[in-house]
C-alpha positions in Angstrom: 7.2 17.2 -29.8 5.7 13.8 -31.0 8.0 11.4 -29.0 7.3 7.8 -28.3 5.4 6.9 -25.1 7.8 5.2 -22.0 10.8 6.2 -24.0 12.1 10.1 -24.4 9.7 11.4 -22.1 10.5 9.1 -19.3 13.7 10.1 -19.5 13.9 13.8 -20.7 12.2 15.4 -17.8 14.3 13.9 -15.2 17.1 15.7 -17.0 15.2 19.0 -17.1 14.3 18.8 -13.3 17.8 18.3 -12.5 18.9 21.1 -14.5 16.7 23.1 -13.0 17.3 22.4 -9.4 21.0 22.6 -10.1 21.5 26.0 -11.8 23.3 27.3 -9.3 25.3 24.2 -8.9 28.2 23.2 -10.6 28.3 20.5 -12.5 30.5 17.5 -13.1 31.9 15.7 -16.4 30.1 12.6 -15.5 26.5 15.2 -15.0 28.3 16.8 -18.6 28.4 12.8 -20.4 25.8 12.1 -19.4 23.3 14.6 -20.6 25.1 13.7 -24.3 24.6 10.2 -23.8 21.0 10.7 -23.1 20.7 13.2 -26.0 22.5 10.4 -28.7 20.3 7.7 -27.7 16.7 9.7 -27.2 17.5 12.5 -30.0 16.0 9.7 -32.6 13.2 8.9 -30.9 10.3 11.1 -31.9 7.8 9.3 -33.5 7.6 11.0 -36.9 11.7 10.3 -37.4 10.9 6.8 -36.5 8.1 6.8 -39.1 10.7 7.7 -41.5 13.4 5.5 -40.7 10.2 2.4 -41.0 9.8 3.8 -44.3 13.6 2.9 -45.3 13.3 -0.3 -43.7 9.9 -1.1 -45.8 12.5 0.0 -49.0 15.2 -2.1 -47.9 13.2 -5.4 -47.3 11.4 -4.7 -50.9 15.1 -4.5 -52.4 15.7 -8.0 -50.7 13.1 -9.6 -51.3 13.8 -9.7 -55.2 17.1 -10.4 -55.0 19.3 -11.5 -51.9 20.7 -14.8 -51.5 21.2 -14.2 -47.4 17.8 -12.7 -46.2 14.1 -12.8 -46.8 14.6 -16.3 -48.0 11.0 -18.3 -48.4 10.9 -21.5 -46.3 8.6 -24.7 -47.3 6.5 -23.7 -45.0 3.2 -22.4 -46.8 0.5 -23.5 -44.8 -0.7 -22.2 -41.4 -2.7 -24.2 -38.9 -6.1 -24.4 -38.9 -5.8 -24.7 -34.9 -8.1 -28.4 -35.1 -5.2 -30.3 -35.8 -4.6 -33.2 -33.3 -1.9 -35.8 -32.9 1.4 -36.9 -30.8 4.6 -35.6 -32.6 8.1 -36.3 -31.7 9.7 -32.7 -31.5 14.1 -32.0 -32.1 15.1 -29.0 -30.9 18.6 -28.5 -31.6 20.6 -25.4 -30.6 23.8 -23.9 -30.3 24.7 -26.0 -27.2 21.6 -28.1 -26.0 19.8 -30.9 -27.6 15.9 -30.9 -26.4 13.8 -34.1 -27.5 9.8 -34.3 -26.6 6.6 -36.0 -27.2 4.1 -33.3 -28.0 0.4 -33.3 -27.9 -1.9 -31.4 -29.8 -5.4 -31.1 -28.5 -7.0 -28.4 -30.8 -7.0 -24.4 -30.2 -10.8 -24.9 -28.5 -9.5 -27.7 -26.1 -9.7 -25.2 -22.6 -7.2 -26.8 -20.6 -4.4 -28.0 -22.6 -4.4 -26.8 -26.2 -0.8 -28.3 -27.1 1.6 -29.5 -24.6 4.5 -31.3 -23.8 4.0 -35.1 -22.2 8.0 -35.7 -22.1 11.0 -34.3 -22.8 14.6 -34.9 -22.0 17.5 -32.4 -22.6 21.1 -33.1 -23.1 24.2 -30.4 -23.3 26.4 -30.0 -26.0 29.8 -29.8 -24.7 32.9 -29.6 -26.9 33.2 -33.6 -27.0 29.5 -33.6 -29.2 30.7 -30.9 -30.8 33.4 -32.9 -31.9 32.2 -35.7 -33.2 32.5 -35.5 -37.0 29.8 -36.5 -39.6 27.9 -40.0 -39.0 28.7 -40.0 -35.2 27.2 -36.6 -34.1 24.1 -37.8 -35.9 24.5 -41.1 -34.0 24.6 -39.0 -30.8 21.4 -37.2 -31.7 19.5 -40.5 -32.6 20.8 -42.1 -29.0 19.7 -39.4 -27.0 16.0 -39.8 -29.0 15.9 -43.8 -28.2 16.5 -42.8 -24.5 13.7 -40.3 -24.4 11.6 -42.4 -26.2 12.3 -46.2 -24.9 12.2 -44.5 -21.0 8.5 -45.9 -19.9 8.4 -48.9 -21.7 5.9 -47.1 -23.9 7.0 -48.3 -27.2 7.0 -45.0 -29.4 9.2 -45.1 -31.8 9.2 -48.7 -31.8 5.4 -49.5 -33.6 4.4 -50.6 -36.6 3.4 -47.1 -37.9 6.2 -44.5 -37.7 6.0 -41.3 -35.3 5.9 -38.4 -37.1 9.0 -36.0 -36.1 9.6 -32.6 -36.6 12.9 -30.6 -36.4 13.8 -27.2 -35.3 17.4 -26.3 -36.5 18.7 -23.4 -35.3 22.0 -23.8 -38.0 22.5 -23.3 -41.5 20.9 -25.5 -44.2 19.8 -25.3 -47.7 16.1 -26.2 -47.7 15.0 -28.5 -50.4 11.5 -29.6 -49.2 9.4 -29.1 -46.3 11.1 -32.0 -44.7 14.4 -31.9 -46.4 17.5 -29.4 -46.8 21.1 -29.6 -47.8 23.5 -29.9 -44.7 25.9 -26.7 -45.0 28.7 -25.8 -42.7 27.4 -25.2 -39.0 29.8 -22.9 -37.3 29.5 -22.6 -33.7 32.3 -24.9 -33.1 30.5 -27.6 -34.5 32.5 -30.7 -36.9 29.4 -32.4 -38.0 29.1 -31.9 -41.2 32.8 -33.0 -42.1 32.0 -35.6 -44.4 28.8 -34.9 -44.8 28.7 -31.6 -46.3 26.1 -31.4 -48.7 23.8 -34.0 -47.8 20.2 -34.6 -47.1 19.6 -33.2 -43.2 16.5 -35.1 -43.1 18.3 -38.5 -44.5 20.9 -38.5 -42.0 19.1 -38.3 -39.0 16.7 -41.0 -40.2 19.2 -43.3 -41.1 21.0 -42.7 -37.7 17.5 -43.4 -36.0 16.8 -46.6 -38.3 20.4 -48.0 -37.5 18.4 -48.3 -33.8 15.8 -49.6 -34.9 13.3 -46.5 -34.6 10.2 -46.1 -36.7 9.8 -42.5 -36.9 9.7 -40.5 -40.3 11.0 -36.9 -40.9 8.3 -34.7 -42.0 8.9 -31.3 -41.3 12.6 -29.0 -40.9 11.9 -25.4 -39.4 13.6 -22.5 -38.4 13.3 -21.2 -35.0 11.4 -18.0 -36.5 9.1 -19.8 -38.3 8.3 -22.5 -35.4 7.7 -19.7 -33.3 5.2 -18.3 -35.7 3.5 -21.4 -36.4 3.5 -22.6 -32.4 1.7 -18.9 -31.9 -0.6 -19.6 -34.9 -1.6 -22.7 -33.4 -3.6 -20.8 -30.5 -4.2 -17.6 -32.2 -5.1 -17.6 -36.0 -4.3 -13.9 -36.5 -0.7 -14.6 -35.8 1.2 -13.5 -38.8 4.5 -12.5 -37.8 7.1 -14.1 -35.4 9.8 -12.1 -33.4 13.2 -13.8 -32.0 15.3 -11.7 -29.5 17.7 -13.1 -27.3 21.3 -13.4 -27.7 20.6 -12.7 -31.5 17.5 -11.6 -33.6 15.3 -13.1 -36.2 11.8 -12.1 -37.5 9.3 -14.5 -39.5 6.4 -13.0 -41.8 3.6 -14.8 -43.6 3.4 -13.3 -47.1 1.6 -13.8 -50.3 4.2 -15.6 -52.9 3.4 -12.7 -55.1 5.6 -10.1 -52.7 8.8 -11.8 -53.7 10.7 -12.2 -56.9 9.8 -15.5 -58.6 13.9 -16.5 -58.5 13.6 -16.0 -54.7 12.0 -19.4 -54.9 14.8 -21.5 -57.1 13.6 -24.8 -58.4 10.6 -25.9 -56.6 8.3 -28.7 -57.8 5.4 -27.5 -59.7 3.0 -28.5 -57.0 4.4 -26.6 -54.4 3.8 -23.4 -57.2 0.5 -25.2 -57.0 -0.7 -25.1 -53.7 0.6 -22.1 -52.1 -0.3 -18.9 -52.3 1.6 -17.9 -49.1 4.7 -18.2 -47.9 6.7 -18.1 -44.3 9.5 -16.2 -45.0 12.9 -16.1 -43.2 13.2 -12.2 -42.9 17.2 -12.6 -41.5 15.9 -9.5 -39.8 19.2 -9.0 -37.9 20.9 -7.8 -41.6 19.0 -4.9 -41.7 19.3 -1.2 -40.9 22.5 -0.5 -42.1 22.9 3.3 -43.3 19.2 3.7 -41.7 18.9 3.7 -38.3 21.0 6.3 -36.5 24.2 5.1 -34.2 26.5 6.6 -31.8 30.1 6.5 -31.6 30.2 3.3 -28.9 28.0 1.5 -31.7 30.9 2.6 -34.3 33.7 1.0 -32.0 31.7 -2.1 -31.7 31.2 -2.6 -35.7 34.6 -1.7 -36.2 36.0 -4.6 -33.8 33.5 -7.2 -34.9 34.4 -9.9 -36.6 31.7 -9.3 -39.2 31.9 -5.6 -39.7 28.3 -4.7 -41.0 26.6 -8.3 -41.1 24.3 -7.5 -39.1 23.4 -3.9 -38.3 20.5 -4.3 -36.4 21.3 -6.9 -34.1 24.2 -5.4 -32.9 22.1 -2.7 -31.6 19.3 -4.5 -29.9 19.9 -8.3 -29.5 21.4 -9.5 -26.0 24.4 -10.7 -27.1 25.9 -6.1 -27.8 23.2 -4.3 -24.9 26.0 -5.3 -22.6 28.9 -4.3 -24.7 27.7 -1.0 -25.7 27.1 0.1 -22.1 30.6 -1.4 -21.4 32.3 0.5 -24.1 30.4 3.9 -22.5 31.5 2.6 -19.4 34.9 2.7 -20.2 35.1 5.9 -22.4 33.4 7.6 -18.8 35.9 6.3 -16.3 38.6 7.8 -18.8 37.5 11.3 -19.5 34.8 12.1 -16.8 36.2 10.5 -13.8 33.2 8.3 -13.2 34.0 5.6 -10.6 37.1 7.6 -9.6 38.8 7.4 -12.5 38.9 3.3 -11.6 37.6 0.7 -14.3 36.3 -2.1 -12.6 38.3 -5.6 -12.8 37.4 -7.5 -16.1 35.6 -4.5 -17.9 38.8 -3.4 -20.3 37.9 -7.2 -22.0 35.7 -6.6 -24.7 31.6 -8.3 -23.9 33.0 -8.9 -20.3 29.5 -6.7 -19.3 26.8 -9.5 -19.3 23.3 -8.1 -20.5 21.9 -9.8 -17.7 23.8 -7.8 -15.1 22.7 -4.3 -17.1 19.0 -5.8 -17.0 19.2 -6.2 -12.8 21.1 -2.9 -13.1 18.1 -1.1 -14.8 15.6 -3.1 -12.6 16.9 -2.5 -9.6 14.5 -0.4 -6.8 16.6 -1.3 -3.6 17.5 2.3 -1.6 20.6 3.5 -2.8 20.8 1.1 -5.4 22.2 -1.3 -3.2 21.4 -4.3 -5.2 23.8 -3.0 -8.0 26.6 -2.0 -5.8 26.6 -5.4 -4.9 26.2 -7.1 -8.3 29.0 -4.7 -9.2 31.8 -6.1 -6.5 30.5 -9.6 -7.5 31.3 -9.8 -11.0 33.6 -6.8 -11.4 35.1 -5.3 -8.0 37.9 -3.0 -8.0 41.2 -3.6 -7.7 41.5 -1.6 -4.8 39.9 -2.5 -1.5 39.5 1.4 -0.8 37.4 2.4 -3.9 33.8 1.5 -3.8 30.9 3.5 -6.2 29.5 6.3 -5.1 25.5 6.8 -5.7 26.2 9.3 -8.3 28.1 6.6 -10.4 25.2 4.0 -9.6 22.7 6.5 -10.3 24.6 7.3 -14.0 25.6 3.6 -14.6 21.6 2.7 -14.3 20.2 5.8 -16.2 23.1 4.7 -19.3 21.4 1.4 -19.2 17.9 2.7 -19.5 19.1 4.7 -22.4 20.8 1.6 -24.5 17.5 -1.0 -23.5 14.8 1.5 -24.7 16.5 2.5 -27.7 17.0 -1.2 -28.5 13.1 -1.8 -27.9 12.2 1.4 -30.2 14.2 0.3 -32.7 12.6 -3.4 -32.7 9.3 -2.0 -32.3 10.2 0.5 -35.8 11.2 -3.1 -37.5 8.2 -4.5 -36.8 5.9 -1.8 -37.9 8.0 -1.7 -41.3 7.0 -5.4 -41.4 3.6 -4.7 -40.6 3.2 -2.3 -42.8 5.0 -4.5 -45.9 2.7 -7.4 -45.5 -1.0 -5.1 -45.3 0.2 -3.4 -48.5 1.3 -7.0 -50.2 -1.9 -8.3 -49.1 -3.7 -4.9 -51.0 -4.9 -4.2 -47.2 -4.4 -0.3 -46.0 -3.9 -0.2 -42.4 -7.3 0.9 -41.3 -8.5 -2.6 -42.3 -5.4 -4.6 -41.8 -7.4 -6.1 -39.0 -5.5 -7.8 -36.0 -2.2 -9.5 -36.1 -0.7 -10.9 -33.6 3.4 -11.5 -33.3 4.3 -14.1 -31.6 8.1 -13.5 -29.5 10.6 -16.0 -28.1 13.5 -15.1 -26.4 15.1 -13.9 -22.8 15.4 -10.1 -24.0 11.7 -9.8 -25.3 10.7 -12.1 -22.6 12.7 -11.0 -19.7 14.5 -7.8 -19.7 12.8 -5.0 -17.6 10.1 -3.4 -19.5 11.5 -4.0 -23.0 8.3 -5.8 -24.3 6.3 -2.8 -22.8 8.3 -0.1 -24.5 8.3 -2.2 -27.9 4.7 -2.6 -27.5 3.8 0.8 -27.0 6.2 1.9 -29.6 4.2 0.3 -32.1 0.8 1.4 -30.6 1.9 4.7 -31.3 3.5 4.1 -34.9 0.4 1.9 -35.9 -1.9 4.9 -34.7 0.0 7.4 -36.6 0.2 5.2 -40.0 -3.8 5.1 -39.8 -4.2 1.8 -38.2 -6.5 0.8 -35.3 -5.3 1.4 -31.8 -3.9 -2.0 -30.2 -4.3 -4.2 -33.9 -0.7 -5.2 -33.5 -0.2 -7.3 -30.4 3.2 -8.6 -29.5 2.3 -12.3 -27.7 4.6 -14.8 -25.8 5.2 -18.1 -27.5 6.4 -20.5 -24.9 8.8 -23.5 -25.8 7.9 -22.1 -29.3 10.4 -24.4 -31.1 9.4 -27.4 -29.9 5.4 -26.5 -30.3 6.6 -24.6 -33.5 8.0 -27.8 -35.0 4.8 -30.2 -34.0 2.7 -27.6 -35.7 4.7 -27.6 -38.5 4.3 -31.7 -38.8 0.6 -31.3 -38.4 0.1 -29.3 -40.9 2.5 -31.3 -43.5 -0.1 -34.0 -42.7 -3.1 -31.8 -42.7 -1.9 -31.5 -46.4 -2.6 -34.9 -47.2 -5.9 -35.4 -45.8 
């Protein structure tokens, strides 16, 4: 059986060996649920299935890319560095609940020690009074916290007679009109401001908030935090073509020839953007995919159905960090009930729906100590029971972990069969086959392809082996870190708006 490295077979054979040293023993409903646990999540596994369910994916993104309003939406963005651009960019990085402000410096690719980095940076929470604030004043906010980065050593940027070019990394919705301009649309999130503002220039209103302090800086470039990611990894490694986000959510970008996408996927762009590019960064919204394609269990089922957006996004609620937690909870829950795993006893604050933290399943999975005495403990930390007398035994530590291992790596093979059905759409757009698709290189951001055990291993060689088996060269398609990739990202993305004009 064709199976994919680090994944089934690491797992299969310790349930062989333990049938076979048990025969003669019997065994109990938790031994029972979890053998069909461990075949519903390694059953799809075997490489030539995941071939075929990349396949799908390829036909899904095609159907997109003529015609969906929501995903594989082209950005601005049509140039990629040339890695010799140099300069000192102010850099925005503004998420779901933090505010980051720097002063980047790019050196050049070639430059040994420091190619870009980061020569300041302040970072300021969002609490629920920021969110608050309503149109004008949030933007107010923003431009106070930039003055105060800025004005900090007496060093006078932002304050000279030529204005510092700024780029911004937006990680909410907005309708891009330019490379340095998109229409404000609701932010969710909690957020209020874009009451009384809805509709307007991004770009304008954070300028004007900086000029009512007297800042000279100028907006020139608004990105995404897939595409800064691919552009902050292109900086340092020209065969970047791709960019993967996984953390609490997911998000892929792809650099594809304008050709690939339907010509009313663009809207009404000036002529000289038509022009000048022949490329295109595209937004793939890779989170909306997979629905109807990639096999789920009945946990996976209960979580749709619950959601709050039923079938938005298919894929991310099987892989991103923000449902590995929950699906291990909801098998968690289903075992205490009808296999009698910690007693028959769920642990206090696991009925609540996403009360399982993914990080506490990643140290669950990690953990080496004898007797998994490192989980017990995280266990009566975050979620003891409610009686003093019931503690787990090995047997449920030893099932809780082997769950986990089972929901991670299917969430890595499944990531890894995305990006080989991006691959593979981008070499055939390009008229490339994938013996000479040559190397690409995909930069990742993000705590679950950064930080959970062994996922960016198992994704890796995942796509070794799916690469291989479409015909490509052994290790062309390289997953690579890109560090504070949406504040580099959006630098980049300024130095190549000006690169433009040279």
């Amino acid at each position: 059986m064709l199976a994919v490295p680090g994944v089934v077979r690491s797992i299969l054979p310790a349930s062989r060996q333990w049938r076979s040293s048990n025969r003669t023993t019997r065994r109990s409903p938790t031994d029972d649920f979890l053998l069909e646990i461990e075949a519903l999540f390694n059953g799809p596994l075997v490489l030539s299935n995941l071939l075929t369910l990349s396949q799908q994916l390829q036909a899904q993104f095609k159907d997109r890319l003529s015609s969906s309003p929501i995903s594989m939406l082209p950005s601005y963005n049509h140039t990629l560095p040339r890695g010799d651009e140099r300069g000192t960019y102010l850099a925005l990085d503004v998420g779901g609940s933090t505010l980051r402000v720097a002063l980047v410096e790019l050196a050049g690719r070639n430059e040994a020690s420091e190619p870009m980095r980061i020569s300041r940076m302040e970072s300021w929470r969002i609490d629920d009074s920021v969110k608050l604030l309503t149109g004008n004043d949030f933007f107010d906010w923003m431009a106070g916290r930039i003055d105060e980065m800025l004005s900090k050593d007496g060093s006078g940027y932002g304050h000279e007679k030529s204005p510092l070019p700024m780029g911004l990394a937006w990680s909410f919705p907005i309708e891009q009109t330019s490379i340095r301009s998109g229409t404000l649309l609701g932010m969710g999130k909690g957020f209020y401001a874009a009451h009384g503002v809805l509709g307007q220039d991004l770009g304008d209103l954070i300028m004007q908030a900086c000029q009512r302090r007297d800042m000279n800086v100028k907006m020139d470039a608004i990105v995404n935090d897939a595409s800064a990611t691919l552009l902050s990894r292109a900086y340092l490694d020209p065969s970047t073509r791709l960019a993967l986000i996984l953390g609490t959510g997911l998000n892929a970008a792809i650099h594809l020839p304008v050709t690939a996408l339907a010509p009313s996927k663009f809207g009404s762009r000036p002529q000289d953007w038509h022009d000048n590019a022949a490329h295109v960064l595209v937004n793939t919204e890779l989170s909306m995919f997979g629905k109807g394609i990639l096999p789920t269990t009945r946990w996976d089922e209960d979580l749709n159905a619950t959601h709050l957006l039923p079938d938005f996004q298919p894929l991310e609620h099987l892989v991103s960090g923000r449902y590995l937690g929950e699906i291990v909870r909801l098998i968690l829950v289903e075992a205490v009930q009808t296999a009698g795993l910690f007693g028959g006893e769920l642990p206090r604050g696991l009925s609540e729906p996403y009360a399982f933290a993914t990080s506490i399943v990643a140290a669950i999975e990690a953990d080496t100590s004898p007797c998994l005495a490192s989980s017990r403990h995280l266990l009566s930390l975050h979620h003891p029971f409610t009686s003093p007398t019931t503690s787990p035994t090995h047997a449920d530590l030893l099932f809780l972990q082997r769950v986990t291992r089972c929901v991670s790596r299917r969430a890595a093979t499944y990531v890894a069969t995305g990006i080989h059905a991006l691959w593979t759409l981008r070499i055939s757009a390009e008229g490339l086959s994938p013996r000479n698709g040559g190397r690409v290189a995909i930069g990742c951001n993000g705590s679950v392809i950064e930080k959970y055990p062994d996922f960016s291993k198992t994704c890796q060689a995942t796509i070794d082996s799916l690469v291989e088996l479409s015909g490509g060269q052994t290790s062309s398609v390289v997953l690579e870190p890109a560090v504070e990739s949406a504040l580099f990202g959006a630098a980049v993305a300024v130095s190549c708006v000006e690169s433009e004009r040279i």
